[in-house]
Coordinates of C-alpha atoms in Angstrom, one line a residue:
X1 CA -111.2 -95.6 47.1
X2 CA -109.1 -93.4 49.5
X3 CA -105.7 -94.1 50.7
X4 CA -105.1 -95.4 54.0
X5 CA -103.0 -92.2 54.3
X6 CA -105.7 -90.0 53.0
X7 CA -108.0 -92.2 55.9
X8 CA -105.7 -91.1 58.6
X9 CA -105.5 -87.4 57.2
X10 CA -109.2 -87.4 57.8
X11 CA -109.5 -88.9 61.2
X12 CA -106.6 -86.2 62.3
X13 CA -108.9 -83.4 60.5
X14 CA -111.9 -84.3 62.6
X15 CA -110.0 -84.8 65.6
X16 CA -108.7 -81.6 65.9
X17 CA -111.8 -80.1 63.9
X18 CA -110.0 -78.7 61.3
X19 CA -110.7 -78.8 57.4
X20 CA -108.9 -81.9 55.9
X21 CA -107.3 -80.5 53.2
X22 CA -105.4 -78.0 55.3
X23 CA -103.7 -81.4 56.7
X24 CA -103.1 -82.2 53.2
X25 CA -101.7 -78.8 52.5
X26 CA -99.5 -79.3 55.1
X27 CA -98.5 -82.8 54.1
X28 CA -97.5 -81.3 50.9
X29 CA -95.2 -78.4 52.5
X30 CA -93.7 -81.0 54.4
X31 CA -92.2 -82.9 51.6
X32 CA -91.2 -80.0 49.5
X33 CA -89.3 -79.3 52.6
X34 CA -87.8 -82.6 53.0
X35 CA -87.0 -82.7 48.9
X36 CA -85.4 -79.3 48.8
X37 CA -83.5 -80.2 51.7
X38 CA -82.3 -83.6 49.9
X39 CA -81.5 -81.9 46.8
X40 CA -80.2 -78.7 47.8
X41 CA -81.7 -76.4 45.1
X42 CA -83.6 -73.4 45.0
X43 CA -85.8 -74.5 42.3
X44 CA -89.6 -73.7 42.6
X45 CA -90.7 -76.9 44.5
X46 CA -94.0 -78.5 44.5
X47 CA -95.9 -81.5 45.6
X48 CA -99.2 -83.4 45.2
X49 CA -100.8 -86.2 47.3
X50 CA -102.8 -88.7 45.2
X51 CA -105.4 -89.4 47.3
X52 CA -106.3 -93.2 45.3
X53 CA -102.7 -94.1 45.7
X54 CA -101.3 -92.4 48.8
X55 CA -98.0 -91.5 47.1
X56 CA -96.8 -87.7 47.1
X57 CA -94.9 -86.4 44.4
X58 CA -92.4 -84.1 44.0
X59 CA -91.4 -81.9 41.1
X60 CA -89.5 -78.6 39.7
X61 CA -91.6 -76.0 38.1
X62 CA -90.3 -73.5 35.4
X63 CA -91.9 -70.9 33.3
X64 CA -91.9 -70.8 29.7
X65 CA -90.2 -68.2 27.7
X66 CA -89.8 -67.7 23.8
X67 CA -85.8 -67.5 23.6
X68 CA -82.7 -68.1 25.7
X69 CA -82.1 -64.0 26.2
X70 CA -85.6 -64.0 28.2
X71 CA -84.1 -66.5 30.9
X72 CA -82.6 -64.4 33.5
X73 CA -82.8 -68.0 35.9
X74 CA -82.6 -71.3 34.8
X75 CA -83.8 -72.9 37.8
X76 CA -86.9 -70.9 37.1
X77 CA -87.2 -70.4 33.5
X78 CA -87.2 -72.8 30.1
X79 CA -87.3 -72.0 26.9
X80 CA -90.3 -73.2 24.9
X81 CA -87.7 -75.4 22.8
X82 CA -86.6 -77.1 25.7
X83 CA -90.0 -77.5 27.2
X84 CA -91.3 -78.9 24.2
X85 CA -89.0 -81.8 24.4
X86 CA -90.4 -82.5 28.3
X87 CA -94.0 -81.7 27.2
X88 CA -94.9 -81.1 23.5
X89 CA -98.4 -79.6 24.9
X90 CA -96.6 -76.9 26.3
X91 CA -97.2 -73.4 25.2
X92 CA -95.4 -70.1 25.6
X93 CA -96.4 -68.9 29.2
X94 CA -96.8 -71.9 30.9
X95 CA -95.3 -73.8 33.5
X96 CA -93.4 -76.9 33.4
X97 CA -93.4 -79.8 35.8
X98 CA -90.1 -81.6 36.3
X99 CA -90.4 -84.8 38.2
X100 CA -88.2 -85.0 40.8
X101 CA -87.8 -88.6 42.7
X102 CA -88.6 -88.9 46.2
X103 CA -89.5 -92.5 47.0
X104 CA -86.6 -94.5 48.7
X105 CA -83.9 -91.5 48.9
X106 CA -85.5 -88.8 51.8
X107 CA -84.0 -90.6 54.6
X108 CA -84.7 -90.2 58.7
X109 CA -84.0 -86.7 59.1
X110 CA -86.0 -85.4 56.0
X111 CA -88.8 -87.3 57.7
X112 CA -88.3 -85.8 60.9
X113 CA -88.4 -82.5 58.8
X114 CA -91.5 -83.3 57.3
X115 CA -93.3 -84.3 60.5
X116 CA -92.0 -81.2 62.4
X117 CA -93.6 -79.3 59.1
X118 CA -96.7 -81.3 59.7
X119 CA -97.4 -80.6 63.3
X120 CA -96.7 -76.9 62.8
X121 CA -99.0 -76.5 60.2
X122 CA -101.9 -78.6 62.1
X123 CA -101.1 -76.4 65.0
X124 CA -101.6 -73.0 63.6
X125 CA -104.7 -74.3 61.6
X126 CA -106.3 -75.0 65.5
X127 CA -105.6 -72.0 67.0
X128 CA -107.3 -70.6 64.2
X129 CA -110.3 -73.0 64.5
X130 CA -110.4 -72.2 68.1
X131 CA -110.1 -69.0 67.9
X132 CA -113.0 -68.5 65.4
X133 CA -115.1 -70.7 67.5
X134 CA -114.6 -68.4 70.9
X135 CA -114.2 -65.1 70.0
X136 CA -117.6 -64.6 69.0
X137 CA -118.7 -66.0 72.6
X138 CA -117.1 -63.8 74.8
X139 CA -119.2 -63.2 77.9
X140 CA -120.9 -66.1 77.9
X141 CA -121.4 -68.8 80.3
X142 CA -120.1 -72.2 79.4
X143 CA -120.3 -75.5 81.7
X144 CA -116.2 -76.4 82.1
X145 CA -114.1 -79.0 83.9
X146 CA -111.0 -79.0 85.5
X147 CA -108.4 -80.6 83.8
X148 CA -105.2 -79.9 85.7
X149 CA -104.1 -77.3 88.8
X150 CA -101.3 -74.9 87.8
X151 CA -100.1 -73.1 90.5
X152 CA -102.4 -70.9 91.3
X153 CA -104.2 -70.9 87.8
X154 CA -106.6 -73.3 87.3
X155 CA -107.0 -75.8 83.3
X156 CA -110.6 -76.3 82.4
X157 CA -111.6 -78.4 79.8
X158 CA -113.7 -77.0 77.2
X159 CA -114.4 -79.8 74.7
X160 CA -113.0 -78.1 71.8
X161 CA -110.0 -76.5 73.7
X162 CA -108.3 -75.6 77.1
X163 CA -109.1 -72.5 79.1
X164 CA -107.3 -70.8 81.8
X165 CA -108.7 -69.2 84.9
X166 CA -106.1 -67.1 86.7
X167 CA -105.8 -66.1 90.4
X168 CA -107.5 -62.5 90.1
X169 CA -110.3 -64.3 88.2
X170 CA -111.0 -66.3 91.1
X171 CA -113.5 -65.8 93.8
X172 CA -111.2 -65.9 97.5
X173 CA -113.6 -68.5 98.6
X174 CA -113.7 -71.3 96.3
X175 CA -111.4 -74.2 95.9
X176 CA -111.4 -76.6 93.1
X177 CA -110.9 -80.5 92.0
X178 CA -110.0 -82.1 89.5
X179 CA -113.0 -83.4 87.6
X180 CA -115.3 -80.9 89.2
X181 CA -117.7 -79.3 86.1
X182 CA -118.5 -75.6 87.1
X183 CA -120.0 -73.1 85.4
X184 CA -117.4 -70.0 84.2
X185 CA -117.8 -66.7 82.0
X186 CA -115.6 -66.7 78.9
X187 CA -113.9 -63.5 79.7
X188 CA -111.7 -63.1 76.6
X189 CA -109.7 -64.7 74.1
X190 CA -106.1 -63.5 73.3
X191 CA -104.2 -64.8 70.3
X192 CA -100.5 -65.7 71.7
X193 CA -97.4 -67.2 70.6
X194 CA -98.5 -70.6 71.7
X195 CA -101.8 -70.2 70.5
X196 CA -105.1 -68.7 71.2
X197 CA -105.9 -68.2 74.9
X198 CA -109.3 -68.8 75.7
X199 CA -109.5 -67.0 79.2
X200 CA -112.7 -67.8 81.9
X201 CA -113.9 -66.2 85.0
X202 CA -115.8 -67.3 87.9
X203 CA -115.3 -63.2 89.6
X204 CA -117.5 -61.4 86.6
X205 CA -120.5 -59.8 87.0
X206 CA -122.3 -61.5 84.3
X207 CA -121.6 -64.9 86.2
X208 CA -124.2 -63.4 88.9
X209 CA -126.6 -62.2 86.5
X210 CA -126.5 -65.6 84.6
X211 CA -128.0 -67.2 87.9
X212 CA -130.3 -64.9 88.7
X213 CA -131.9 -65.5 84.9
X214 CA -131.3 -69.0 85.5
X215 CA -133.5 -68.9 89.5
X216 CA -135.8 -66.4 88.7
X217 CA -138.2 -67.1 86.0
X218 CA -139.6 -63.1 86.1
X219 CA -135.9 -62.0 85.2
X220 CA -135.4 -65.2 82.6
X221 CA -139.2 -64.0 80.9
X222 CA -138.3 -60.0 81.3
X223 CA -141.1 -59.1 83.4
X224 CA -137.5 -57.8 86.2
X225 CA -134.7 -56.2 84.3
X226 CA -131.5 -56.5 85.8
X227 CA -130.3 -52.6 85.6
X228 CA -126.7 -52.8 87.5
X229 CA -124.9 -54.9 88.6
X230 CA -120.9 -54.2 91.2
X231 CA -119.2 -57.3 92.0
X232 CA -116.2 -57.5 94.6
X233 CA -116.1 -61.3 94.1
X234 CA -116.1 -63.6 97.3
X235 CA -117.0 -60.3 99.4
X236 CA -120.3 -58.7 97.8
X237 CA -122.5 -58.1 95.2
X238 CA -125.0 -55.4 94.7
X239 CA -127.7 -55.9 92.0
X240 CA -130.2 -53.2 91.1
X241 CA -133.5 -54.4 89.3
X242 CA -136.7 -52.9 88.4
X243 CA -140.1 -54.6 87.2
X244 CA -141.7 -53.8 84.8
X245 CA -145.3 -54.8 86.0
X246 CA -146.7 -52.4 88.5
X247 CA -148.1 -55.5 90.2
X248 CA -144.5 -57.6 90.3
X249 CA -142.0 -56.6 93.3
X250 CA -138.7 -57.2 91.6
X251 CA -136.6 -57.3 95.1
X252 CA -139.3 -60.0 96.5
X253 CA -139.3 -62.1 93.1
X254 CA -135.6 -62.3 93.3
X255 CA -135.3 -63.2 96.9
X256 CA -137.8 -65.7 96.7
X257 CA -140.2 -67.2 99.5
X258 CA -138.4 -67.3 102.6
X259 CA -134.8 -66.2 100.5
X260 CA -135.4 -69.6 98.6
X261 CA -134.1 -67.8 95.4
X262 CA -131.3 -65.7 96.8
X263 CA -129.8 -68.3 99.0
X264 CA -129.6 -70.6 95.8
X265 CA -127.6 -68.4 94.1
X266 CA -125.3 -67.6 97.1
X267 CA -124.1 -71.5 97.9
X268 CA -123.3 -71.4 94.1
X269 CA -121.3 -68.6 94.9
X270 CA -119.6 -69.8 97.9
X271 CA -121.0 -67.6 100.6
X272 CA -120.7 -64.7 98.9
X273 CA -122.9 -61.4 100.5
X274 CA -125.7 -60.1 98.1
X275 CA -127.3 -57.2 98.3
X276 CA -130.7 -56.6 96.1
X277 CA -131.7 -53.0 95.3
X278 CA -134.4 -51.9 93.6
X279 CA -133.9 -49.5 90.8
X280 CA -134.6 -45.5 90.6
X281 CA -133.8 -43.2 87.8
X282 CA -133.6 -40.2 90.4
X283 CA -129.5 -40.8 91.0
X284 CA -130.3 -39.1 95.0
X285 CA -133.0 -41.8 95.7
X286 CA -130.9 -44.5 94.1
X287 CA -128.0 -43.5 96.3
X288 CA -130.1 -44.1 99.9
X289 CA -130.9 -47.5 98.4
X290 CA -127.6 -48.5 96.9
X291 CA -125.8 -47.4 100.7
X292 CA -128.0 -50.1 102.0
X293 CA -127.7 -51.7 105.2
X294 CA -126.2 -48.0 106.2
X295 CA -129.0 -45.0 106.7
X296 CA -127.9 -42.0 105.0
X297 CA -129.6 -38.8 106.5
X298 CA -129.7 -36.4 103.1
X299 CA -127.8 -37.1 99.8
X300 CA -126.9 -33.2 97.6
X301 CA -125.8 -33.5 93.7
X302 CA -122.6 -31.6 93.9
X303 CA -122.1 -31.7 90.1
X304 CA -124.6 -33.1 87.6
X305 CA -122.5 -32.6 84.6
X306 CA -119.3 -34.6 86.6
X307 CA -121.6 -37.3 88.4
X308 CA -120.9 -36.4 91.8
X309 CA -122.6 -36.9 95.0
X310 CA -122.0 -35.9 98.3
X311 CA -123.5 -37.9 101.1
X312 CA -124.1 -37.3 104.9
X313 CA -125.0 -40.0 107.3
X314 CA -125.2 -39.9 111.4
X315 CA -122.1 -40.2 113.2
X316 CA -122.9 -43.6 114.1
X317 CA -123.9 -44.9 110.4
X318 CA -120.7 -43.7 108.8
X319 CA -118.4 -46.4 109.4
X320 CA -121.2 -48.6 108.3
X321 CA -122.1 -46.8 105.2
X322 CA -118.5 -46.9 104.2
X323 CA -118.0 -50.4 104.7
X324 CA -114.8 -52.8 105.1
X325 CA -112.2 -51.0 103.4
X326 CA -114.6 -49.1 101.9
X327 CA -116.4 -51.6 99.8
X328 CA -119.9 -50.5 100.6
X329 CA -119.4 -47.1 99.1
X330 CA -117.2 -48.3 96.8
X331 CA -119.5 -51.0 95.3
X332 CA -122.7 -48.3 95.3
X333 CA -120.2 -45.7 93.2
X334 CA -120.2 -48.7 90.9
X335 CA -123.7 -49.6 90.5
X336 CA -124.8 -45.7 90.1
X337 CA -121.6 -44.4 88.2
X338 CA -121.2 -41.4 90.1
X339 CA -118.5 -40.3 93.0
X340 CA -119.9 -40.2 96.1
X341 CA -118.3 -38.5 98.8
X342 CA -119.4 -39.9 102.2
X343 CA -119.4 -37.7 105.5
X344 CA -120.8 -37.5 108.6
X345 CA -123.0 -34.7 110.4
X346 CA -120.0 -33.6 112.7
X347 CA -117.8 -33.2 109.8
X348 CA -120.6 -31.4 107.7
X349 CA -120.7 -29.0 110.5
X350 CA -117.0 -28.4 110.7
X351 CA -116.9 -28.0 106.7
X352 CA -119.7 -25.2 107.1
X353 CA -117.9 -23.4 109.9
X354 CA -115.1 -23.6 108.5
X355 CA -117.0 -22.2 105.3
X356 CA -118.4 -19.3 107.6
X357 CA -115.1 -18.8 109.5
X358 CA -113.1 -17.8 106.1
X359 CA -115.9 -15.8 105.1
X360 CA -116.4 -13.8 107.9
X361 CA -112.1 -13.7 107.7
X362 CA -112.1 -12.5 104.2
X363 CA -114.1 -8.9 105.0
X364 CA -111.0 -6.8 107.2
X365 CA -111.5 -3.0 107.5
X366 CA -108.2 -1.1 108.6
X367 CA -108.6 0.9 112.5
X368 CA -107.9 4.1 110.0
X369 CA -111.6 3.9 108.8
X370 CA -113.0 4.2 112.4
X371 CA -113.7 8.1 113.4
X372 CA -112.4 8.5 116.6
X373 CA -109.7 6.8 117.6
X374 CA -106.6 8.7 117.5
X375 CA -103.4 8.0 116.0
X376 CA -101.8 7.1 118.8
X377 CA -104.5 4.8 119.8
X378 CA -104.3 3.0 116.8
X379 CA -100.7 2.5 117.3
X380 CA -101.0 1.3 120.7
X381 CA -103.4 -0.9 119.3
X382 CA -101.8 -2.1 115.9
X383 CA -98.3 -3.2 118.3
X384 CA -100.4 -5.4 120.2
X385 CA -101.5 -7.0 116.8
X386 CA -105.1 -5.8 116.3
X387 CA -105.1 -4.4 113.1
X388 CA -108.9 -4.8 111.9
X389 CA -112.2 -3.4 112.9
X390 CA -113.8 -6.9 113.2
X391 CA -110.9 -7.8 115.3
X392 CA -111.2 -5.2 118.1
X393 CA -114.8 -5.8 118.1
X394 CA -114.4 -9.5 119.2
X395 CA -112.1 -8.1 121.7
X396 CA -113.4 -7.9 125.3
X397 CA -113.1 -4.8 127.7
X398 CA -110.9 -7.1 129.8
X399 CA -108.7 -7.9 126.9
X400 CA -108.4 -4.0 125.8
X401 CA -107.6 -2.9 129.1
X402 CA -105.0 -5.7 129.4
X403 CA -102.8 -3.5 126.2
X404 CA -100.6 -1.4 128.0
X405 CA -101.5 1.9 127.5
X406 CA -105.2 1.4 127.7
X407 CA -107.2 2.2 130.8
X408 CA -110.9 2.0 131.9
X409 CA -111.8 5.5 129.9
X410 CA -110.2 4.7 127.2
X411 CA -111.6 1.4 127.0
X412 CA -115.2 3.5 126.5
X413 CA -114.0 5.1 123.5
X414 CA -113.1 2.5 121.5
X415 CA -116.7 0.7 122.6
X416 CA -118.5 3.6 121.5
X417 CA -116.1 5.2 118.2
X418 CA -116.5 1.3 117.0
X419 CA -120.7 1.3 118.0
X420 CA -120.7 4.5 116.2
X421 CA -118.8 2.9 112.9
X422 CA -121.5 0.2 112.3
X423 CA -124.1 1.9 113.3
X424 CA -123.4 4.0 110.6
X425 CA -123.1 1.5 108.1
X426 CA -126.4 0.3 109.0
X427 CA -128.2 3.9 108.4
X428 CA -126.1 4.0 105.1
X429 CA -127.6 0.7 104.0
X430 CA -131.2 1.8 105.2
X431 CA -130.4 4.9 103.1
X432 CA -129.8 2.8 100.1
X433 CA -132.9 0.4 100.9
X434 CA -135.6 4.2 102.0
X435 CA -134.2 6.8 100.4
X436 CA -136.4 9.3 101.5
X437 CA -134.4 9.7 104.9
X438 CA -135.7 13.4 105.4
X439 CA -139.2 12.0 106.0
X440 CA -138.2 9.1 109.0
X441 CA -136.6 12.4 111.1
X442 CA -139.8 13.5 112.8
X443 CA -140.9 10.1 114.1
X444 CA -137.7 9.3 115.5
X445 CA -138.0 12.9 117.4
X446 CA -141.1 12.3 119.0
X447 CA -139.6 8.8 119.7
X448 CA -136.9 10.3 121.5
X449 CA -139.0 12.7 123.3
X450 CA -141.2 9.5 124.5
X451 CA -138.3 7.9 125.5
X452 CA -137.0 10.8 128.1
X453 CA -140.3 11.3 129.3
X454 CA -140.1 7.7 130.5
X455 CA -137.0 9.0 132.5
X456 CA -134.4 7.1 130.6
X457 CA -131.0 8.2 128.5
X458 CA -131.6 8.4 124.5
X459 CA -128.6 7.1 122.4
X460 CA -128.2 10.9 121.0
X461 CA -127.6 11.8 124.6
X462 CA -125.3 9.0 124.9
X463 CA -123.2 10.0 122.3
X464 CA -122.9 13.4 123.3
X465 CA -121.8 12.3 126.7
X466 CA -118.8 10.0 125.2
X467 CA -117.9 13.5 123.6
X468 CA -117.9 15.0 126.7
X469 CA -115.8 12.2 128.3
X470 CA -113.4 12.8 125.3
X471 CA -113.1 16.7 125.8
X472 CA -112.2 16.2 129.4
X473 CA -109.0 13.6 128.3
X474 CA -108.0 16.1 126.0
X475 CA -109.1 19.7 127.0
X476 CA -110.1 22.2 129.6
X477 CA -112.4 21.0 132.0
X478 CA -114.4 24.7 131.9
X479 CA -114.9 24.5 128.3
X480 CA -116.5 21.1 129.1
X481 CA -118.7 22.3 131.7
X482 CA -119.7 24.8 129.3
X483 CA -120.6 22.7 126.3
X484 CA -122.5 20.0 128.5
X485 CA -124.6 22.9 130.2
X486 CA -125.5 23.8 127.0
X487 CA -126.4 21.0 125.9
X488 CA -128.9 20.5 128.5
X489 CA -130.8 23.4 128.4
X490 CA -131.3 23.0 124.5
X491 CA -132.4 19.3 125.2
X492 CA -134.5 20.4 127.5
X493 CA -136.4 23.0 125.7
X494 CA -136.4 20.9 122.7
X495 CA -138.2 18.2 124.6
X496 CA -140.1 20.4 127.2
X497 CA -143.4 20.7 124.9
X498 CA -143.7 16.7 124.1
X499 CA -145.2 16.5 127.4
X500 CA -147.6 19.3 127.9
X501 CA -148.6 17.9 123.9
X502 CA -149.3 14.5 125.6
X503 CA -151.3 15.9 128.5

C-alpha cells in the first residue's frame, strides 16, 4: 500500500497534470539539498523515497577503485578494501552507498529549502506540460473565460493554464467581464522566464473565418472556399470567397436570407463592418471588387513581376475608394497582395501632360539650324531668352515684335525661315518613307499650275516673295525690281500652256 506521502505526490501530479514521478524527482532533489546543506560536504549525494513507507533516504555514493594510488578524491572514491568492509558484494567498479541520517536532525530552514526545491521543480515541469499541450494548437479557436482584468490586458482561463490577451489584440469595440466565456484565437505561445505564455486574440483573421465555418454550412461542408481574408479589427473586414458549385452563389450563401448569416457574425463581433467579395483569379477584376462600395473607372497592371496596380476612379469616388485613413485601399492591398496606387481622373490627366509636356521639352533644336535668320537676329533673339526653334514657334507675332529690335518685316521672316525649317523636315521624312521623289515632281507642277489658274498665290511664289522682302532690307531696290520681274515672266510662261492644255 502507498504512503500517505506518496498519496499526496499523486493528487499534486494530477492537479497540475504532470507525471508523478517528476514530483518524486523533485522530492528527492530537495532533500539532497537540505542534507548537503546540514552536512556541509561535497560528497556525491543521493536520495530515495520508499513509496510503502514514505521515508526518504539519504546517502554518500563513491566509486570503487583497486588501490589507494587510484583515489585522486576520497569523498568520491574507495578502495575495494574499504568497500568490502561496508558491502562485501561489492566489486571493483561499483558504487558505494553510504547511509547518511536524515530523520530528526534537518531542521526548519532545511525544510524551507526542500520545499522551495519542491515548488521549483513542479513549476518548470508545468510550463513544460503546458507548453507541449499549446504549441501544437496555435491558431486555433478555444472557448475561454475571464479570470481577472490587468490594466489593459485581459486573464482568460483556459482549463489547463492562463492566457493573456493584450491591448493590440483587442477589437476597439468590445469590453469584457469577469466570468464572461468568449471565444479567442490562440495566437502564440512564448516560453518566458516565468513560464510559458499562452497568448489569444479576439483581432485575428482566423477568428472571422472560424464564424463564418461555424454560420454557413456551404463553407463548413467546402462547397464556398474562403480565399482571403484583411482584418482591421473593430473597423472592417473584407472576405473574398468562391464556390465551387456553378449553381451555389458564395456571397448570397454567406450573407444569408435577408443578411441573417452576416449579421450573426457581426453582433459576435461587436459591430464590426464586413465586406463580402467574391473571388477572381484575374488580379484587375479582383481589384474592382475588392475597392467595393467605391466605383473604380479602369484598373492597369503596372508591374506583374512587382504586384503592382495602378487604379483610377472619378473625382467624386476617390475619397470613397480610399477610405477612412485609407483603410479601404489599404485593406483590398491586403486581400489581393499587390500595391495599389489609387488616383483620380484629374490627376491621371495632369500625370499624362505632364508626361507630354517633358517630352515635347526634351527635343530642343538651337536658332543656328534655321536657314535664314541672320546672326544678328539670332542674337537679338537669344538676349531676350529664346534660344530653341520650338520656342520661337510658340511665340506669337505680338510677342516677337514686342523684342526690341524686331519690327513688323522682320517679324515675317522669322514666320516664314521657321515655316520653311519644318517644312523641310517633313519632305525629308517623306523622302525617307517614298524614295522615288523624282517621280511626285510632275504632279505637284500641274498642281501648281491648277492652283494659279484658280487665281490664287502658290506657296513657291510665296516663298520667292519673302526673298524678295529680304533683298529689299538688305540690298538695292533695282536689283530687286529686276529679279522679281524676272521671276514673273518665267512663271508665267511656265504656266501659260496649262490653260490652253485644259481648254
Amino acid at each position: 500500500m502507498a504512503s500517505e506521502l506518496y498519496n499526496t505526490i499523486d493528487a499534486l501530479s494530477r492537479e497540475k497534470g504532470i507525471d508523478p514521478q517528476i514530483v518524486v524527482s523533485a522530492v528527492e532533489d530537495a532533500i539532497v539539498v537540505a542534507t548537503r546543506k546540514y552536512y556541509k560536504t561535497q560528497e556525491n549525494l543521493r536520495a530515495q523515497l520508499d513509496k510503502e513507507t514514505g521515508k526518504i533516504r539519504a546517502f554518500a555514493v563513491k566509486t570503487v577503485v583497486e588501490n589507494p594510488e587510484q583515489v585522486e578524491d576520497p569523498q568520491l572514491q574507495v578502495t575495494l578494501e574499504d568497500a568490502r568492509k561496508v558491502d562485501p558484494s561489492i566489486e571493483l567498479g561499483g558504487e558505494l552507498q553510504i547511509p547518511k541520517v536524515t530523520e530528526g536532525i534537518l531542521g526548519r530552514i532545511a525544510a524551507q529549502l526542500a520545499k522551495q526545491v519542491i515548488f521549483q521543480k513542479v513549476r518548470e515541469a508545468e510550463r513544460d506540460t503546458v507548453y507541449n499541450e499549446y504549441i501544437g494548437r496555435v491558431a486555433e479557436i478555444v472557448n475561454a473565460t475571464v479570470k481577472r482584468i490587468e490594466g489593459p490586458d485581459v486573464i482568460f482561463d483556459l482549463g489547463k493554464a492562463e492566457a493573456r490577451m493584450s491591448r493590440k489584440e483587442q477589437s476597439r469595440l468590445e469590453s469584457f467581464a469577469i466570468g464572461e466565456r468568449v471565444r479567442v484565437v490562440i495566437a502564440r505561445v512564448e516560453r518566458a522566464s516565468k513560464g510559458p505564455g499562452v497568448v489569444v486574440s479576439r483581432a485575428a483573421p482566423e477568428l472571422v473565418q472560424h464564424l463564418f465555418q461555424t454560420e454557413v454550412p456551404e463553407i463548413y461542408d467546402g462547397t464556398v472556399v474562403i480565399r482571403a481574408i484583411a482584418r482591421e479589427a473593430g473597423e472592417r473586414t473584407k472576405i473574398a470567397v468562391m464556390s465551387k458549385d456553378k449553381d451555389v452563389d458564395a456571397v448570397g450563401a454567406c450573407v444569408g436570407m435577408k443578411g441573417m448569416r452576416v449579421q450573426s457574425i457581426i453582433r459576435e463581433l461587436r459591430g464590426e463592418k464586413i465586406d463580402i467579395i467574391e473571388y477572381h483569379e484575374d488580379p484587375v477584376t479582383f481589384a474592382e471588387k475588392a475597392l467595393q462600395p467605391a466605383k473604380v473607372s479602369r484598373v492597369t497592371v503596372v508591374d506583374a513581376s512587382d504586384k503592382h496596380l495602378e487604379v483610377v476612379v472619378d473625382d467624386s469616388q476617390l475619397s470613397l475608394a480610399i477610405g477612412k485613413k485609407g483603410q479601404n485601399v489599404r485593406l483590398a492591398a491586403k486581400l489581393l497582395g499587390w500595391k495599389i496606387d489609387i488616383k483620380s481622373e484629374e490627376e491621371k490627366r495632369q500625370e499624362v501632360e505632364q508626361q507630354m509636356s517633358a517630352l515635347v521639352g526634351s527635343a530642343s533644336t538651337p536658332l543656328e539650324s534655321v536657314p535664314g535668320l541672320g546672326e544678328g537676329l539670332i542674337e537679338k533673339l537669344t538676349a531676350a531668352g529664346v534660344t530653341t526653334v520650338e520656342a520661337l514657334a510658340d511665340m506669337t507675332p505680338e510677342q516677337l515684335e514686342a523684342i526690341e529690335g524686331i519690327g513688323p518685316k522682320t517679324v515675317e521672316k522669322i514666320s516664314l525661315a521657321v515655316n520653311n525649317y519644318f517644312s523641310s523636315l517633313d519632305a525629308g521624312e517623306a523622302a525617307v518613307e517614298a524614295p522615288a521623289g523624282a517621280e511626285m515632281a510632275a504632279p505637284e507642277t500641274a498642281e501648281t499650275a491648277e492652283t494659279t489658274e484658280a487665281g490664287e498665290e502658290t506657296p513657291a511664289t510665296e516663298q520667292e516673295a519673302g526673298v524678295e522682302n529680304e533683298a529689299v532690307e538688305a540690298g538695292s531696290p533695282d536689283e530687286t525690281a529686276v529679279e522679281s520681274e524676272g521671276t514673273a515672266d518665267s512663271e508665267t510662261t511656265e504656266e501659260d500652256p496649262a490653260p490652253s492644255e485644259e481648254k
